[in-house]
PDB file of C-alpha atoms and ligand atoms in Angstrom:
ATOM      1  CA  MET A   1      49.863 -53.312 -52.886  1.00 93.00           C
ATOM      2  CA  SER A   2      50.256 -48.877 -51.574  1.00 97.00           C
ATOM      3  CA  ASN A   3      47.109 -47.764 -49.675  1.00 97.00           C
ATOM      4  CA  GLN A   4      46.520 -45.267 -52.571  1.00 98.00           C
ATOM      5  CA  GLU A   5      46.087 -48.271 -55.101  1.00 98.00           C
ATOM      6  CA  LEU A   6      44.153 -50.721 -52.393  1.00 98.00           C
ATOM      7  CA  MET A   7      41.715 -47.530 -52.020  1.00 98.00           C
ATOM      8  CA  ASP A   8      41.674 -47.285 -55.882  1.00 98.00           C
ATOM      9  CA  GLU A   9      40.438 -50.815 -56.207  1.00 98.00           C
ATOM     10  CA  ILE A  10      37.951 -50.775 -53.874  1.00 98.00           C
ATOM     11  CA  VAL A  11      36.371 -47.962 -55.498  1.00 98.00           C
ATOM     12  CA  SER A  12      37.160 -49.061 -58.675  1.00 98.00           C
ATOM     13  CA  GLU A  13      34.781 -51.853 -58.339  1.00 98.00           C
ATOM     14  CA  VAL A  14      32.230 -49.814 -55.995  1.00 98.00           C
ATOM     15  CA  ARG A  15      31.710 -47.661 -59.434  1.00 97.00           C
ATOM     16  CA  VAL A  16      30.593 -50.985 -61.226  1.00 98.00           C
ATOM     17  CA  CYS A  17      29.018 -52.751 -58.456  1.00 98.00           C
ATOM     18  CA  ARG A  18      25.574 -54.806 -58.820  1.00 98.00           C
ATOM     19  CA  LYS A  19      26.030 -56.184 -55.572  1.00 98.00           C
ATOM     20  CA  CYS A  20      22.617 -55.451 -55.245  1.00 98.00           C
ATOM     21  CA  ARG A  21      19.344 -53.407 -56.566  1.00 98.00           C
ATOM     22  CA  LEU A  22      20.993 -50.129 -55.340  1.00 98.00           C
ATOM     23  CA  TRP A  23      23.227 -48.632 -57.803  1.00 98.00           C
ATOM     24  CA  GLN A  24      19.929 -49.034 -60.183  1.00 97.00           C
ATOM     25  CA  TYR A  25      18.089 -45.796 -58.957  1.00 95.00           C
ATOM     26  CA  ALA A  26      21.609 -44.024 -57.761  1.00 98.00           C
ATOM     27  CA  ARG A  27      23.375 -41.854 -60.703  1.00 98.00           C
ATOM     28  CA  ASN A  28      27.050 -41.617 -58.515  1.00 98.00           C
ATOM     29  CA  PRO A  29      28.272 -44.042 -56.487  1.00 98.00           C
ATOM     30  CA  VAL A  30      29.630 -42.491 -52.973  1.00 98.00           C
ATOM     31  CA  PRO A  31      32.814 -45.238 -52.065  1.00 98.00           C
ATOM     32  CA  GLY A  32      33.906 -42.515 -49.428  1.00 98.00           C
ATOM     33  CA  GLU A  33      36.307 -40.096 -49.202  1.00 98.00           C
ATOM     34  CA  GLY A  34      39.572 -38.200 -47.557  1.00 98.00           C
ATOM     35  CA  ASN A  35      42.973 -39.279 -45.850  1.00 98.00           C
ATOM     36  CA  LEU A  36      44.182 -42.806 -46.410  1.00 98.00           C
ATOM     37  CA  GLU A  37      46.257 -41.677 -43.213  1.00 98.00           C
ATOM     38  CA  ALA A  38      43.848 -40.777 -41.083  1.00 98.00           C
ATOM     39  CA  SER A  39      42.893 -41.640 -37.458  1.00 98.00           C
ATOM     40  CA  LEU A  40      39.597 -41.095 -37.608  1.00 98.00           C
ATOM     41  CA  MET A  41      36.950 -42.870 -39.848  1.00 98.00           C
ATOM     42  CA  LEU A  42      33.946 -41.503 -39.150  1.00 98.00           C
ATOM     43  CA  ILE A  43      30.765 -43.827 -40.817  1.00 98.00           C
ATOM     44  CA  GLY A  44      27.393 -43.199 -41.976  1.00 98.00           C
ATOM     45  CA  GLU A  45      25.086 -44.489 -43.527  1.00 98.00           C
ATOM     46  CA  ALA A  46      23.871 -43.861 -47.334  1.00 98.00           C
ATOM     47  CA  PRO A  47      24.147 -41.125 -49.259  1.00 98.00           C
ATOM     48  CA  GLY A  48      20.756 -38.937 -49.788  1.00 97.00           C
ATOM     49  CA  TYR A  49      20.151 -36.300 -52.903  1.00 97.00           C
ATOM     50  CA  ARG A  50      23.323 -34.617 -52.466  1.00 98.00           C
ATOM     51  CA  GLU A  51      25.747 -37.056 -51.879  1.00 98.00           C
ATOM     52  CA  ASP A  52      24.142 -38.664 -54.743  1.00 98.00           C
ATOM     53  CA  LEU A  53      24.597 -35.816 -57.230  1.00 98.00           C
ATOM     54  CA  ALA A  54      27.926 -35.429 -55.770  1.00 98.00           C
ATOM     55  CA  GLY A  55      29.752 -38.764 -55.911  1.00 98.00           C
ATOM     56  CA  ARG A  56      30.773 -38.166 -52.512  1.00 98.00           C
ATOM     57  CA  PRO A  57      29.769 -38.626 -48.729  1.00 98.00           C
ATOM     58  CA  PHE A  58      28.344 -35.447 -46.310  1.00 98.00           C
ATOM     59  CA  VAL A  59      27.849 -33.004 -48.815  1.00 98.00           C
ATOM     60  CA  GLY A  60      24.241 -32.349 -47.685  1.00 96.00           C
ATOM     61  CA  ASN A  61      23.047 -30.338 -44.334  1.00 95.00           C
ATOM     62  CA  ALA A  62      23.313 -33.620 -42.097  1.00 96.00           C
ATOM     63  CA  GLY A  63      27.853 -33.129 -43.949  1.00 97.00           C
ATOM     64  CA  LYS A  64      27.606 -29.501 -42.728  1.00 97.00           C
ATOM     65  CA  LEU A  65      27.218 -30.201 -39.506  1.00 96.00           C
ATOM     66  CA  LEU A  66      29.213 -33.043 -39.211  1.00 98.00           C
ATOM     67  CA  ASP A  67      32.010 -30.052 -40.992  1.00 98.00           C
ATOM     68  CA  ARG A  68      30.971 -27.915 -38.595  1.00 97.00           C
ATOM     69  CA  LEU A  69      31.595 -31.308 -35.656  1.00 97.00           C
ATOM     70  CA  ILE A  70      34.601 -31.817 -36.919  1.00 98.00           C
ATOM     71  CA  SER A  71      36.388 -28.474 -37.109  1.00 98.00           C
ATOM     72  CA  GLY A  72      35.166 -28.314 -33.251  1.00 97.00           C
ATOM     73  CA  ILE A  73      37.923 -30.879 -32.659  1.00 98.00           C
ATOM     74  CA  ASN A  74      40.190 -29.006 -34.165  1.00 97.00           C
ATOM     75  CA  LEU A  75      40.156 -31.384 -37.559  1.00 98.00           C
ATOM     76  CA  ARG A  76      40.004 -30.050 -41.103  1.00 98.00           C
ATOM     77  CA  ARG A  77      37.970 -33.186 -43.777  1.00 98.00           C
ATOM     78  CA  GLU A  78      40.477 -33.238 -45.372  1.00 98.00           C
ATOM     79  CA  GLU A  79      41.929 -34.866 -42.203  1.00 98.00           C
ATOM     80  CA  VAL A  80      39.770 -37.819 -42.003  1.00 98.00           C
ATOM     81  CA  TYR A  81      38.323 -40.585 -43.720  1.00 98.00           C
ATOM     82  CA  ILE A  82      34.626 -40.238 -44.372  1.00 98.00           C
ATOM     83  CA  SER A  83      32.828 -43.531 -45.435  1.00 98.00           C
ATOM     84  CA  ASN A  84      28.859 -44.937 -45.894  1.00 98.00           C
ATOM     85  CA  ILE A  85      27.590 -48.339 -44.481  1.00 98.00           C
ATOM     86  CA  VAL A  86      25.853 -48.833 -48.272  1.00 98.00           C
ATOM     87  CA  LYS A  87      27.648 -46.816 -51.112  1.00 98.00           C
ATOM     88  CA  HIS A  88      24.787 -46.410 -53.221  1.00 98.00           C
ATOM     89  CA  ARG A  89      21.983 -43.721 -52.647  1.00 98.00           C
ATOM     90  CA  PRO A  90      18.576 -45.909 -51.595  1.00 98.00           C
ATOM     91  CA  PRO A  91      15.676 -44.908 -52.844  1.00 97.00           C
ATOM     92  CA  LYS A  92      13.665 -41.699 -51.545  1.00 96.00           C
ATOM     93  CA  ASN A  93      16.620 -41.806 -48.519  1.00 94.00           C
ATOM     94  CA  ARG A  94      14.823 -44.169 -47.374  1.00 97.00           C
ATOM     95  CA  GLU A  95      16.669 -46.964 -44.751  1.00 95.00           C
ATOM     96  CA  PRO A  96      19.038 -49.725 -46.247  1.00 97.00           C
ATOM     97  CA  LYS A  97      17.753 -53.199 -46.431  1.00 97.00           C
ATOM     98  CA  THR A  98      19.480 -56.350 -44.642  1.00 96.00           C
ATOM     99  CA  ASP A  99      19.928 -57.695 -47.744  1.00 98.00           C
ATOM    100  CA  GLU A 100      21.933 -54.233 -49.117  1.00 98.00           C
ATOM    101  CA  VAL A 101      24.440 -53.843 -45.893  1.00 97.00           C
ATOM    102  CA  GLU A 102      25.423 -57.523 -46.438  1.00 97.00           C
ATOM    103  CA  ALA A 103      26.056 -56.524 -49.287  1.00 98.00           C
ATOM    104  CA  CYS A 104      28.354 -53.513 -49.832  1.00 98.00           C
ATOM    105  CA  THR A 105      29.713 -53.951 -46.317  1.00 98.00           C
ATOM    106  CA  ALA A 106      32.733 -56.015 -47.942  1.00 98.00           C
ATOM    107  CA  TYR A 107      33.275 -52.338 -49.152  1.00 98.00           C
ATOM    108  CA  LEU A 108      33.789 -50.953 -46.099  1.00 98.00           C
ATOM    109  CA  ASP A 109      35.777 -53.709 -44.278  1.00 98.00           C
ATOM    110  CA  ARG A 110      38.680 -53.376 -46.966  1.00 98.00           C
ATOM    111  CA  GLN A 111      38.085 -49.425 -46.382  1.00 98.00           C
ATOM    112  CA  ILE A 112      38.556 -50.004 -42.688  1.00 98.00           C
ATOM    113  CA  GLN A 113      41.922 -52.234 -43.373  1.00 98.00           C
ATOM    114  CA  VAL A 114      43.164 -49.826 -45.502  1.00 98.00           C
ATOM    115  CA  ILE A 115      42.799 -46.882 -43.162  1.00 98.00           C
ATOM    116  CA  ARG A 116      43.630 -48.774 -39.946  1.00 98.00           C
ATOM    117  CA  PRO A 117      41.969 -46.245 -37.823  1.00 98.00           C
ATOM    118  CA  ARG A 118      42.905 -45.240 -34.264  1.00 98.00           C
ATOM    119  CA  VAL A 119      39.131 -44.364 -34.052  1.00 98.00           C
ATOM    120  CA  ILE A 120      36.498 -44.900 -35.486  1.00 98.00           C
ATOM    121  CA  ALA A 121      32.814 -42.803 -35.103  1.00 98.00           C
ATOM    122  CA  THR A 122      29.837 -44.642 -36.218  1.00 98.00           C
ATOM    123  CA  LEU A 123      27.390 -41.873 -37.002  1.00 98.00           C
ATOM    124  CA  GLY A 124      23.631 -43.515 -36.285  1.00 96.00           C
ATOM    125  CA  LYS A 125      22.363 -47.170 -35.760  1.00 95.00           C
ATOM    126  CA  HIS A 126      23.132 -48.495 -38.938  1.00 95.00           C
ATOM    127  CA  SER A 127      26.968 -47.783 -38.825  1.00 97.00           C
ATOM    128  CA  THR A 128      26.405 -48.573 -34.700  1.00 98.00           C
ATOM    129  CA  LYS A 129      24.187 -52.224 -35.091  1.00 97.00           C
ATOM    130  CA  TYR A 130      26.471 -52.994 -37.957  1.00 98.00           C
ATOM    131  CA  ILE A 131      30.324 -51.974 -36.672  1.00 98.00           C
ATOM    132  CA  LEU A 132      29.511 -53.922 -32.582  1.00 98.00           C
ATOM    133  CA  SER A 133      28.083 -57.541 -34.382  1.00 97.00           C
ATOM    134  CA  LYS A 134      31.362 -57.386 -35.654  1.00 97.00           C
ATOM    135  CA  VAL A 135      32.949 -57.724 -32.599  1.00 97.00           C
ATOM    136  CA  ASN A 136      29.911 -59.542 -30.850  1.00 97.00           C
ATOM    137  CA  ILE A 137      28.101 -56.825 -29.476  1.00 97.00           C
ATOM    138  CA  GLU A 138      24.328 -56.789 -30.052  1.00 96.00           C
ATOM    139  CA  VAL A 139      22.875 -52.245 -29.965  1.00 96.00           C
ATOM    140  CA  ARG A 140      19.280 -52.658 -29.042  1.00 92.00           C
ATOM    141  CA  GLY A 141      19.478 -49.584 -29.178  1.00 94.00           C
ATOM    142  CA  LEU A 142      21.144 -45.852 -30.210  1.00 95.00           C
ATOM    143  CA  THR A 143      21.183 -44.451 -26.983  1.00 94.00           C
ATOM    144  CA  ALA A 144      21.932 -47.355 -24.580  1.00 95.00           C
ATOM    145  CA  VAL A 145      26.033 -47.305 -26.875  1.00 98.00           C
ATOM    146  CA  ARG A 146      26.312 -44.001 -27.871  1.00 97.00           C
ATOM    147  CA  GLY A 147      28.803 -42.148 -26.235  1.00 97.00           C
ATOM    148  CA  LEU A 148      30.938 -45.207 -24.970  1.00 98.00           C
ATOM    149  CA  ALA A 149      34.371 -45.850 -26.373  1.00 98.00           C
ATOM    150  CA  TYR A 150      34.938 -49.379 -26.299  1.00 98.00           C
ATOM    151  CA  LYS A 151      38.532 -50.604 -27.427  1.00 98.00           C
ATOM    152  CA  GLU A 152      38.156 -53.543 -29.379  1.00 97.00           C
ATOM    153  CA  LYS A 153      40.155 -55.636 -32.492  1.00 98.00           C
ATOM    154  CA  LEU A 154      38.348 -55.335 -35.872  1.00 98.00           C
ATOM    155  CA  LEU A 155      39.222 -57.353 -38.763  1.00 97.00           C
ATOM    156  CA  GLY A 156      42.003 -57.482 -36.694  1.00 97.00           C
ATOM    157  CA  LEU A 157      43.174 -54.218 -35.407  1.00 97.00           C
ATOM    158  CA  PRO A 158      42.929 -52.444 -32.360  1.00 98.00           C
ATOM    159  CA  VAL A 159      40.501 -49.500 -32.667  1.00 98.00           C
ATOM    160  CA  THR A 160      38.448 -47.633 -30.548  1.00 98.00           C
ATOM    161  CA  VAL A 161      34.814 -47.501 -31.467  1.00 98.00           C
ATOM    162  CA  ILE A 162      32.610 -44.363 -30.593  1.00 98.00           C
ATOM    163  CA  PRO A 163      28.595 -44.815 -31.215  1.00 98.00           C
ATOM    164  CA  THR A 164      27.213 -41.672 -32.253  1.00 98.00           C
ATOM    165  CA  PHE A 165      24.000 -40.100 -33.555  1.00 97.00           C
ATOM    166  CA  HIS A 166      23.386 -39.713 -37.022  1.00 96.00           C
ATOM    167  CA  PRO A 167      24.393 -35.720 -37.916  1.00 96.00           C
ATOM    168  CA  ALA A 168      21.025 -36.057 -39.434  1.00 93.00           C
ATOM    169  CA  ALA A 169      19.189 -37.034 -36.554  1.00 92.00           C
ATOM    170  CA  VAL A 170      19.715 -33.654 -34.861  1.00 90.00           C
ATOM    171  CA  LEU A 171      18.428 -32.033 -37.848  1.00 88.00           C
ATOM    172  CA  TYR A 172      14.756 -33.486 -37.013  1.00 86.00           C
ATOM    173  CA  ASN A 173      15.790 -33.123 -33.257  1.00 87.00           C
ATOM    174  CA  LEU A 174      17.518 -30.364 -31.090  1.00 84.00           C
ATOM    175  CA  ALA A 175      17.548 -32.030 -28.429  1.00 85.00           C
ATOM    176  CA  TYR A 176      20.736 -34.260 -29.534  1.00 89.00           C
ATOM    177  CA  ARG A 177      22.941 -31.632 -30.467  1.00 92.00           C
ATOM    178  CA  SER A 178      24.459 -31.063 -27.235  1.00 93.00           C
ATOM    179  CA  GLY A 179      24.558 -35.511 -26.819  1.00 95.00           C
ATOM    180  CA  LEU A 180      26.306 -35.312 -30.250  1.00 96.00           C
ATOM    181  CA  GLU A 181      28.193 -32.593 -29.412  1.00 96.00           C
ATOM    182  CA  GLU A 182      29.171 -33.775 -26.333  1.00 97.00           C
ATOM    183  CA  ASP A 183      30.103 -37.435 -28.198  1.00 98.00           C
ATOM    184  CA  PHE A 184      32.603 -35.172 -30.292  1.00 98.00           C
ATOM    185  CA  GLN A 185      34.805 -34.306 -27.313  1.00 98.00           C
ATOM    186  CA  LYS A 186      35.049 -37.660 -26.196  1.00 98.00           C
ATOM    187  CA  ILE A 187      36.508 -38.683 -29.741  1.00 98.00           C
ATOM    188  CA  ARG A 188      38.836 -34.970 -29.397  1.00 98.00           C
ATOM    189  CA  LYS A 189      40.027 -37.024 -26.137  1.00 98.00           C
ATOM    190  CA  GLU A 190      40.711 -40.204 -27.930  1.00 97.00           C
ATOM    191  CA  LEU A 191      43.117 -38.935 -30.039  1.00 98.00           C
ATOM    192  CA  GLU A 192      44.470 -36.804 -28.330  1.00 96.00           C
ATOM    193  CA  LYS A 193      45.774 -39.986 -26.103  1.00 92.00           C
ATOM    194  CA  LYS A 194      49.155 -40.969 -26.741  1.00 77.00           C
ATOM    195  CA  THR A 195      49.637 -44.381 -28.652  1.00 70.00           C
TER     196      THR A 195
HETATM  197  N1  URA B   1      24.056 -39.419 -44.692  1.00 94.83           N
HETATM  198  C1  URA B   1      24.996 -39.978 -44.377  1.00 94.83           C
HETATM  199  O1  URA B   1      24.940 -40.986 -43.560  1.00 94.83           O
HETATM  200  N2  URA B   1      25.671 -40.430 -44.862  1.00 94.83           N
HETATM  201  C2  URA B   1      25.905 -39.670 -46.590  1.00 94.83           C
HETATM  202  O2  URA B   1      27.207 -39.297 -46.766  1.00 94.83           O
HETATM  203  C3  URA B   1      25.018 -38.172 -46.090  1.00 94.83           C
HETATM  204  C4  URA B   1      24.021 -38.293 -45.154  1.00 94.83           C
END
């Protein structure tokens, strides 16, 4: 199967997914979007209000900031792949529960295997914890790991994982802004490295 066919299959499964409770409250699933050949994959937490309406990831205020961060490292949004840990919006934007993360992340794993990105940027605590847990790294707090570059074999693929803040956190706390920008420069440098 081609990468497009594999991704289409994942998306159609997400559309009818009933593995956890979240579909009941959501208007639209938000499977993820972007370039299937992307070198950079960005992984957020969960769709919010705007994403739920649009069925697309990061289209609200956090998304606008993310777009600026992406263009700040000379990439276009269409060149990267953007996904989330859970694919349906949790009610009132609450944090995803452990069983919801467990139910949903098989889709994310398959997306990673289709895209085979060179760099994964994990945005925020949930996605950082999940991705680093897969390489047996326990994350106690995001501040201890953000901006570090973990060169790992994830799902059998060589990848550099760079954890950073969630863009929404920066909307509430401007102090994180420069850290997020610095981390994106690290992402740029990593992408510029010859393979
Ligand atoms: N926050 C996320 O984590 N993901 C989105 O898609 C939007 C906001």
